[in-house]
PDB file of C-alpha atoms in Angstrom:
ATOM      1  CA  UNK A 520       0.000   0.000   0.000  1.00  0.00           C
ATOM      2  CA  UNK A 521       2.671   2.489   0.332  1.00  0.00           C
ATOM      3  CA  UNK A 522       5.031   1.165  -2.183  1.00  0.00           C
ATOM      4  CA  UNK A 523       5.924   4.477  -4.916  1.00  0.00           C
ATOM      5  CA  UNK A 524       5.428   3.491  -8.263  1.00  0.00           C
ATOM      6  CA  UNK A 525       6.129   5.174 -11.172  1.00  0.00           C
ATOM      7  CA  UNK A 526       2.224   4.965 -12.294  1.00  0.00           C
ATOM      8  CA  UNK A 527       1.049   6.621  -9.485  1.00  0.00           C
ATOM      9  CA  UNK A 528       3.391   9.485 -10.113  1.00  0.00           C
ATOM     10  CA  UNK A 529       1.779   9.694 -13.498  1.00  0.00           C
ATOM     11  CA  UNK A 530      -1.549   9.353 -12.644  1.00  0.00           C
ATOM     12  CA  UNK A 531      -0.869  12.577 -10.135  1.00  0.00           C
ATOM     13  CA  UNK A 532       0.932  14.551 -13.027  1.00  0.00           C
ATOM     14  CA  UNK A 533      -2.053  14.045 -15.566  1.00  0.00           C
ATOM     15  CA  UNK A 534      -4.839  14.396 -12.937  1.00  0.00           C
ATOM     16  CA  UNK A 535      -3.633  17.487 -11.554  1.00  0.00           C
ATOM     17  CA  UNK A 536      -3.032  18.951 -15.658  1.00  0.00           C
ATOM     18  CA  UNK A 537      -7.295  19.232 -15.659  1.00  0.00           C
ATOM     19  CA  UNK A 538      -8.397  19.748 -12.020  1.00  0.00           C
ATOM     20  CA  UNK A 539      -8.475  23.404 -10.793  1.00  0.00           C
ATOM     21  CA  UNK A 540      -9.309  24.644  -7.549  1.00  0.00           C
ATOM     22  CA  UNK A 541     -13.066  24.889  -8.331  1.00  0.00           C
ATOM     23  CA  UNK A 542     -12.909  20.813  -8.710  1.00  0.00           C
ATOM     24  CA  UNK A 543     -14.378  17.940  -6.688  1.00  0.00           C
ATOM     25  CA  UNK A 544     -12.324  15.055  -6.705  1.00  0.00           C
ATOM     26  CA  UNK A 545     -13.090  11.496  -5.615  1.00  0.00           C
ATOM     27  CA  UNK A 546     -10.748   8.841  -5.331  1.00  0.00           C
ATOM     28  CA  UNK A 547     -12.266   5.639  -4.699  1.00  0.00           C
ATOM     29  CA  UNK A 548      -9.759   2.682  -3.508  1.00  0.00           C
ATOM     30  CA  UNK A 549      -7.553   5.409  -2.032  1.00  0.00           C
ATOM     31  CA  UNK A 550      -5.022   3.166   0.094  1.00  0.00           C
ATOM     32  CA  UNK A 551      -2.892   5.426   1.642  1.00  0.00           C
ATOM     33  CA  UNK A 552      -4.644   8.536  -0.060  1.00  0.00           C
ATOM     34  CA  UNK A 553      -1.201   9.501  -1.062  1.00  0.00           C
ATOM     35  CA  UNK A 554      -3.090  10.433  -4.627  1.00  0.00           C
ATOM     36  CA  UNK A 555      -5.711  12.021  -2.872  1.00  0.00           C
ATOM     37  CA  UNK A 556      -3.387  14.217  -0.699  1.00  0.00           C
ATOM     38  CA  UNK A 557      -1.569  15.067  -3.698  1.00  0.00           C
ATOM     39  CA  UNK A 558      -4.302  16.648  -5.666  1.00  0.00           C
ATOM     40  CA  UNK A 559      -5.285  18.704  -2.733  1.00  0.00           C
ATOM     41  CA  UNK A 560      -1.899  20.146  -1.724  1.00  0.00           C
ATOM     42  CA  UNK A 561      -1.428  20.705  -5.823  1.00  0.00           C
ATOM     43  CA  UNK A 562      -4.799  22.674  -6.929  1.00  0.00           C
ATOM     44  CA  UNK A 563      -6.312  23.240  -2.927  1.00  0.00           C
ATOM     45  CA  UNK A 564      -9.586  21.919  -4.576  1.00  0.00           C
ATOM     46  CA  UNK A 565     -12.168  19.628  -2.733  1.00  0.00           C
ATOM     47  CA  UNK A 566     -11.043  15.828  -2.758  1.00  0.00           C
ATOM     48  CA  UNK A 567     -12.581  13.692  -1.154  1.00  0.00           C
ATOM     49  CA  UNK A 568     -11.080   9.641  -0.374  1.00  0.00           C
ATOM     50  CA  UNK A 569     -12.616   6.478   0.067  1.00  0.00           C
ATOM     51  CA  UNK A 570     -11.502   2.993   0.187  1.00  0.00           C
ATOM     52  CA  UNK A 571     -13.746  -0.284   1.892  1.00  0.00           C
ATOM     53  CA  UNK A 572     -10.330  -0.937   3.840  1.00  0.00           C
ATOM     54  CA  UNK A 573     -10.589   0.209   7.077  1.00  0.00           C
ATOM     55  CA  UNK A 574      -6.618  -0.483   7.291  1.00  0.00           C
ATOM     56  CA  UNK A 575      -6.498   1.542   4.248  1.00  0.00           C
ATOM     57  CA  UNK A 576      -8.615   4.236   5.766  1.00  0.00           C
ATOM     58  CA  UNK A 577      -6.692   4.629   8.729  1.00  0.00           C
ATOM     59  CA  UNK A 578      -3.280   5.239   7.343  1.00  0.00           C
ATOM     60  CA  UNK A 579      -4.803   7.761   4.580  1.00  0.00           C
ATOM     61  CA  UNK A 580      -6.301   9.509   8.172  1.00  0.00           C
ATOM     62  CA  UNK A 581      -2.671   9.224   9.341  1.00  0.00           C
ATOM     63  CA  UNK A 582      -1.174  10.815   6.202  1.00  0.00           C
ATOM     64  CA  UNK A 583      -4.168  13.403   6.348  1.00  0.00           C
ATOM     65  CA  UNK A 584      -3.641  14.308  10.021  1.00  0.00           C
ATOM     66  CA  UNK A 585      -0.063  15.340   9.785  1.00  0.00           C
ATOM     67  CA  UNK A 586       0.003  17.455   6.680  1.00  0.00           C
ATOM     68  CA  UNK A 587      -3.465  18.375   4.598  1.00  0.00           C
ATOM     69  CA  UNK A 588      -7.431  18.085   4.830  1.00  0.00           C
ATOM     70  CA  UNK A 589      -8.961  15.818   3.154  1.00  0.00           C
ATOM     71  CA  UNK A 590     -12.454  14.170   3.354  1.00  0.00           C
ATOM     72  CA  UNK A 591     -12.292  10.733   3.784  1.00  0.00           C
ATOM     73  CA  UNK A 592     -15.195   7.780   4.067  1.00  0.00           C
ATOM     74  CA  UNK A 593     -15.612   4.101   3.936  1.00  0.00           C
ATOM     75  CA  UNK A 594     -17.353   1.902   1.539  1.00  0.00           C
ATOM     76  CA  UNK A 595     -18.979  -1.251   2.663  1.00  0.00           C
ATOM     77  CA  UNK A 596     -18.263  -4.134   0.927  1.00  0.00           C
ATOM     78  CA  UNK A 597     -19.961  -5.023  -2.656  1.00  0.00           C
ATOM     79  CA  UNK A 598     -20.379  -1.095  -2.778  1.00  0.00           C
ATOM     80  CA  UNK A 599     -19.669  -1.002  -6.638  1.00  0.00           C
ATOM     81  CA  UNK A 600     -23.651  -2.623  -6.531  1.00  0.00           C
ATOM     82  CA  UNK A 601     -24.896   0.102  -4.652  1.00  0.00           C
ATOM     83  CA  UNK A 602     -26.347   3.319  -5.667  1.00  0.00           C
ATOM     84  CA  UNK A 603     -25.156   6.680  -3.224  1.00  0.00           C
ATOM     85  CA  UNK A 604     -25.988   9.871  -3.174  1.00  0.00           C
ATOM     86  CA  UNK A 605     -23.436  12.005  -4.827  1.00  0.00           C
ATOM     87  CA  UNK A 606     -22.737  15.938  -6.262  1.00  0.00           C
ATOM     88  CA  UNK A 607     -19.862  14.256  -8.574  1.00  0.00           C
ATOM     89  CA  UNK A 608     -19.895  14.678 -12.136  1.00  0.00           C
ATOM     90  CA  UNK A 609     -18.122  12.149 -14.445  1.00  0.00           C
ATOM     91  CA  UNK A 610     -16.078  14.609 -17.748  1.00  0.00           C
ATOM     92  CA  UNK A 611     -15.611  11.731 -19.989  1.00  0.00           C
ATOM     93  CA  UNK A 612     -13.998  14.364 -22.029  1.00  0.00           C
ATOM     94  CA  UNK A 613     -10.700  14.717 -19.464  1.00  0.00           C
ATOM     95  CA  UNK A 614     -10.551  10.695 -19.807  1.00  0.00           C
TER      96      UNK A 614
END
């Protein structure tokens, strides 16, 4: 989970080239919310982190604690079947 890898760093560079401050972010499956955290402290937009590891979840509220603010939530299990309640808006166009 908090192994660097050269994707992640990639992911970061490309995600933060078409979010602006006025942005909500979501990243789902955050791990250590190291992406997450990186977003925020790049465009100080609203990003929000969830993952349905509660391991996961507590070392992203670690990482969160000590350095930047950053909404973060758990998922219960099978929640890629469930419908939620959301204000997110899915640009195909930046994909």
């Amino acid at each position: 989970m908090l192994i660097p890898r050269p994707e992640t760093e990639i992911l970061c560079e490309n995600a933060i080239k078409v979010v602006d401050k006025n942005s909500k972010v979501l990243d789902l499956c955050t791990g250590s919310g190291a992406i997450a955290l990186t977003i925020k402290k790049a465009k100080d937009c609203e990003v929000t982190a969830s993952d349905v590891s509660e391991k996961a979840l507590n070392i992203a509220k670690e990482f969160r604690d000590l350095d930047i603010p950053c909404d973060i939530f758990g998922l219960e299990p099978s929640w890629q079947s469930k419908t939620y309640s959301s204000s997110f808006v899915w640009h195909k166009e930046n994909f």
